[in-house]
PDB file of C-alpha atoms in Angstrom:
ATOM      1  CA  UNK A   1       0.250   0.151  -0.229  1.00 63.00           C
ATOM      2  CA  UNK A   2       1.857   2.895  -1.125  1.00 86.00           C
ATOM      3  CA  UNK A   3      -0.576   5.300   1.065  1.00 91.00           C
ATOM      4  CA  UNK A   4      -0.116   4.540   4.222  1.00 92.00           C
ATOM      5  CA  UNK A   5       0.926   6.688   7.497  1.00 92.00           C
ATOM      6  CA  UNK A   6       4.753   6.511   7.336  1.00 92.00           C
ATOM      7  CA  UNK A   7       5.045   6.488   3.590  1.00 93.00           C
ATOM      8  CA  UNK A   8       7.765   8.688   3.075  1.00 92.00           C
ATOM      9  CA  UNK A   9       9.647   8.504   6.564  1.00 93.00           C
ATOM     10  CA  UNK A  10      12.458   6.142   5.578  1.00 93.00           C
ATOM     11  CA  UNK A  11      15.095   8.698   6.536  1.00 94.00           C
ATOM     12  CA  UNK A  12      12.919  10.830   8.892  1.00 93.00           C
ATOM     13  CA  UNK A  13      12.257   8.510  11.357  1.00 93.00           C
ATOM     14  CA  UNK A  14      15.272   6.093  10.978  1.00 94.00           C
ATOM     15  CA  UNK A  15      17.805   6.302  14.240  1.00 93.00           C
ATOM     16  CA  UNK A  16      21.171   8.168  13.634  1.00 92.00           C
ATOM     17  CA  UNK A  17      24.109   6.633  13.010  1.00 93.00           C
ATOM     18  CA  UNK A  18      26.215   4.868  15.795  1.00 93.00           C
ATOM     19  CA  UNK A  19      22.751   6.049  18.103  1.00 91.00           C
ATOM     20  CA  UNK A  20      20.743   2.762  17.317  1.00 92.00           C
ATOM     21  CA  UNK A  21      19.862   0.202  20.082  1.00 91.00           C
ATOM     22  CA  UNK A  22      18.493   1.347  23.565  1.00 92.00           C
ATOM     23  CA  UNK A  23      17.311   4.664  24.456  1.00 93.00           C
ATOM     24  CA  UNK A  24      19.237   5.919  27.281  1.00 94.00           C
ATOM     25  CA  UNK A  25      17.651   6.502  30.247  1.00 96.00           C
ATOM     26  CA  UNK A  26      18.419  10.186  30.699  1.00 95.00           C
ATOM     27  CA  UNK A  27      14.936  10.557  27.538  1.00 94.00           C
ATOM     28  CA  UNK A  28      12.615   9.264  30.825  1.00 95.00           C
ATOM     29  CA  UNK A  29      14.446  11.199  33.102  1.00 95.00           C
ATOM     30  CA  UNK A  30      13.376  14.779  32.016  1.00 95.00           C
ATOM     31  CA  UNK A  31      10.594  16.827  33.391  1.00 96.00           C
ATOM     32  CA  UNK A  32       7.849  18.330  31.069  1.00 96.00           C
ATOM     33  CA  UNK A  33       5.831  21.075  32.850  1.00 95.00           C
ATOM     34  CA  UNK A  34       2.523  23.079  31.204  1.00 96.00           C
ATOM     35  CA  UNK A  35       3.966  25.574  28.978  1.00 94.00           C
ATOM     36  CA  UNK A  36       7.422  24.420  28.219  1.00 94.00           C
ATOM     37  CA  UNK A  37       8.192  24.577  24.742  1.00 95.00           C
ATOM     38  CA  UNK A  38       9.274  21.436  22.809  1.00 96.00           C
ATOM     39  CA  UNK A  39      10.713  20.203  19.692  1.00 97.00           C
ATOM     40  CA  UNK A  40       8.790  17.198  18.390  1.00 97.00           C
ATOM     41  CA  UNK A  41      11.459  14.248  16.472  1.00 95.00           C
ATOM     42  CA  UNK A  42       9.799  11.308  15.937  1.00 94.00           C
ATOM     43  CA  UNK A  43      11.964   7.988  17.369  1.00 93.00           C
ATOM     44  CA  UNK A  44      11.986   4.994  15.032  1.00 92.00           C
ATOM     45  CA  UNK A  45      12.803   2.987  17.971  1.00 93.00           C
ATOM     46  CA  UNK A  46       9.174   3.232  19.570  1.00 93.00           C
ATOM     47  CA  UNK A  47       6.476   3.086  17.372  1.00 93.00           C
ATOM     48  CA  UNK A  48       4.045   4.043  19.997  1.00 94.00           C
ATOM     49  CA  UNK A  49       2.836   7.627  20.310  1.00 93.00           C
ATOM     50  CA  UNK A  50       4.724   8.639  17.604  1.00 95.00           C
ATOM     51  CA  UNK A  51       3.983  11.906  15.840  1.00 95.00           C
ATOM     52  CA  UNK A  52       2.230  11.788  12.568  1.00 95.00           C
ATOM     53  CA  UNK A  53       4.911  13.010   9.438  1.00 94.00           C
ATOM     54  CA  UNK A  54       3.454  16.004   9.364  1.00 95.00           C
ATOM     55  CA  UNK A  55       4.708  17.473  12.727  1.00 96.00           C
ATOM     56  CA  UNK A  56       8.132  16.075  12.233  1.00 96.00           C
ATOM     57  CA  UNK A  57      10.585  18.908  13.426  1.00 95.00           C
ATOM     58  CA  UNK A  58       8.049  21.240  14.642  1.00 96.00           C
ATOM     59  CA  UNK A  59       7.941  23.418  17.702  1.00 96.00           C
ATOM     60  CA  UNK A  60       4.749  23.380  20.072  1.00 96.00           C
ATOM     61  CA  UNK A  61       4.027  24.231  23.717  1.00 96.00           C
ATOM     62  CA  UNK A  62       3.022  21.322  26.334  1.00 97.00           C
ATOM     63  CA  UNK A  63      -0.532  21.572  27.731  1.00 97.00           C
ATOM     64  CA  UNK A  64      -1.319  18.484  29.393  1.00 97.00           C
ATOM     65  CA  UNK A  65       1.344  15.728  31.247  1.00 97.00           C
ATOM     66  CA  UNK A  66       0.278  12.522  31.462  1.00 96.00           C
ATOM     67  CA  UNK A  67       2.617   9.409  33.173  1.00 94.00           C
ATOM     68  CA  UNK A  68       4.386   8.582  29.826  1.00 94.00           C
ATOM     69  CA  UNK A  69       3.066  11.398  27.293  1.00 96.00           C
ATOM     70  CA  UNK A  70       2.670  15.033  27.207  1.00 97.00           C
ATOM     71  CA  UNK A  71       0.347  16.771  25.222  1.00 97.00           C
ATOM     72  CA  UNK A  72       1.285  19.421  22.787  1.00 97.00           C
ATOM     73  CA  UNK A  73      -0.098  22.234  20.720  1.00 97.00           C
ATOM     74  CA  UNK A  74       1.449  22.701  17.629  1.00 97.00           C
ATOM     75  CA  UNK A  75       0.235  24.973  14.542  1.00 97.00           C
ATOM     76  CA  UNK A  76      -0.050  23.320  11.362  1.00 96.00           C
ATOM     77  CA  UNK A  77      -0.766  25.047   7.885  1.00 95.00           C
ATOM     78  CA  UNK A  78      -3.721  23.700   6.048  1.00 95.00           C
ATOM     79  CA  UNK A  79      -4.180  25.035   2.775  1.00 94.00           C
ATOM     80  CA  UNK A  80      -4.110  28.594   3.932  1.00 94.00           C
ATOM     81  CA  UNK A  81      -5.266  28.857   7.288  1.00 97.00           C
ATOM     82  CA  UNK A  82      -2.827  28.045  10.539  1.00 97.00           C
ATOM     83  CA  UNK A  83      -4.836  25.914  12.835  1.00 97.00           C
ATOM     84  CA  UNK A  84      -3.627  25.156  16.515  1.00 97.00           C
ATOM     85  CA  UNK A  85      -3.901  21.094  16.379  1.00 97.00           C
ATOM     86  CA  UNK A  86      -3.569  19.664  19.917  1.00 97.00           C
ATOM     87  CA  UNK A  87      -1.487  16.008  19.868  1.00 97.00           C
ATOM     88  CA  UNK A  88      -0.582  13.303  22.328  1.00 97.00           C
ATOM     89  CA  UNK A  89       3.097  12.033  22.120  1.00 96.00           C
ATOM     90  CA  UNK A  90       5.047   9.642  24.157  1.00 96.00           C
ATOM     91  CA  UNK A  91       8.408  11.539  25.482  1.00 96.00           C
ATOM     92  CA  UNK A  92      10.335   9.814  23.278  1.00 95.00           C
ATOM     93  CA  UNK A  93       9.568  11.592  20.333  1.00 96.00           C
ATOM     94  CA  UNK A  94       9.944  14.810  22.131  1.00 96.00           C
ATOM     95  CA  UNK A  95      12.994  17.194  23.626  1.00 95.00           C
ATOM     96  CA  UNK A  96      13.236  20.538  25.279  1.00 95.00           C
ATOM     97  CA  UNK A  97      13.574  23.140  22.558  1.00 94.00           C
ATOM     98  CA  UNK A  98      16.923  25.612  22.816  1.00 94.00           C
ATOM     99  CA  UNK A  99      14.702  28.538  21.003  1.00 91.00           C
ATOM    100  CA  UNK A 100      14.002  30.588  24.240  1.00 87.00           C
ATOM    101  CA  UNK A 101      17.448  29.733  25.860  1.00 89.00           C
ATOM    102  CA  UNK A 102      19.087  32.825  23.869  1.00 89.00           C
ATOM    103  CA  UNK A 103      16.457  35.140  25.326  1.00 90.00           C
ATOM    104  CA  UNK A 104      16.475  33.875  28.335  1.00 90.00           C
ATOM    105  CA  UNK A 105      20.779  34.307  28.727  1.00 94.00           C
ATOM    106  CA  UNK A 106      19.517  38.116  27.111  1.00 94.00           C
ATOM    107  CA  UNK A 107      17.608  38.921  29.843  1.00 95.00           C
ATOM    108  CA  UNK A 108      19.698  37.684  32.359  1.00 95.00           C
ATOM    109  CA  UNK A 109      22.736  39.894  31.127  1.00 95.00           C
ATOM    110  CA  UNK A 110      20.609  42.884  30.957  1.00 95.00           C
ATOM    111  CA  UNK A 111      19.143  42.537  34.769  1.00 92.00           C
ATOM    112  CA  UNK A 112      23.448  42.978  35.543  1.00 85.00           C
TER     113      UNK A 112
END
């Protein structure tokens, strides 16, 4: 079936070179809170809770936290409009975004 959900994701969901095998425990020890900004990157080793390919590489904001997963609000462009979509992802498929670090460092530097 050439029209499946994971069509065209051979390289997208493939694990990096020399990063195959077990997922590091540090992935599971990270703490996510409501309002955190996260990057979505599908991990091919875990098929549960995987994002649809359109959300791969997108950045969103956490709105719900459960035991093994988080809810993320992501903007998706559909034809001419942008829709805020709520998706649920397991924590293997997200990571804290560094997009806000530079801003926070600049604020800290300005206060001194």
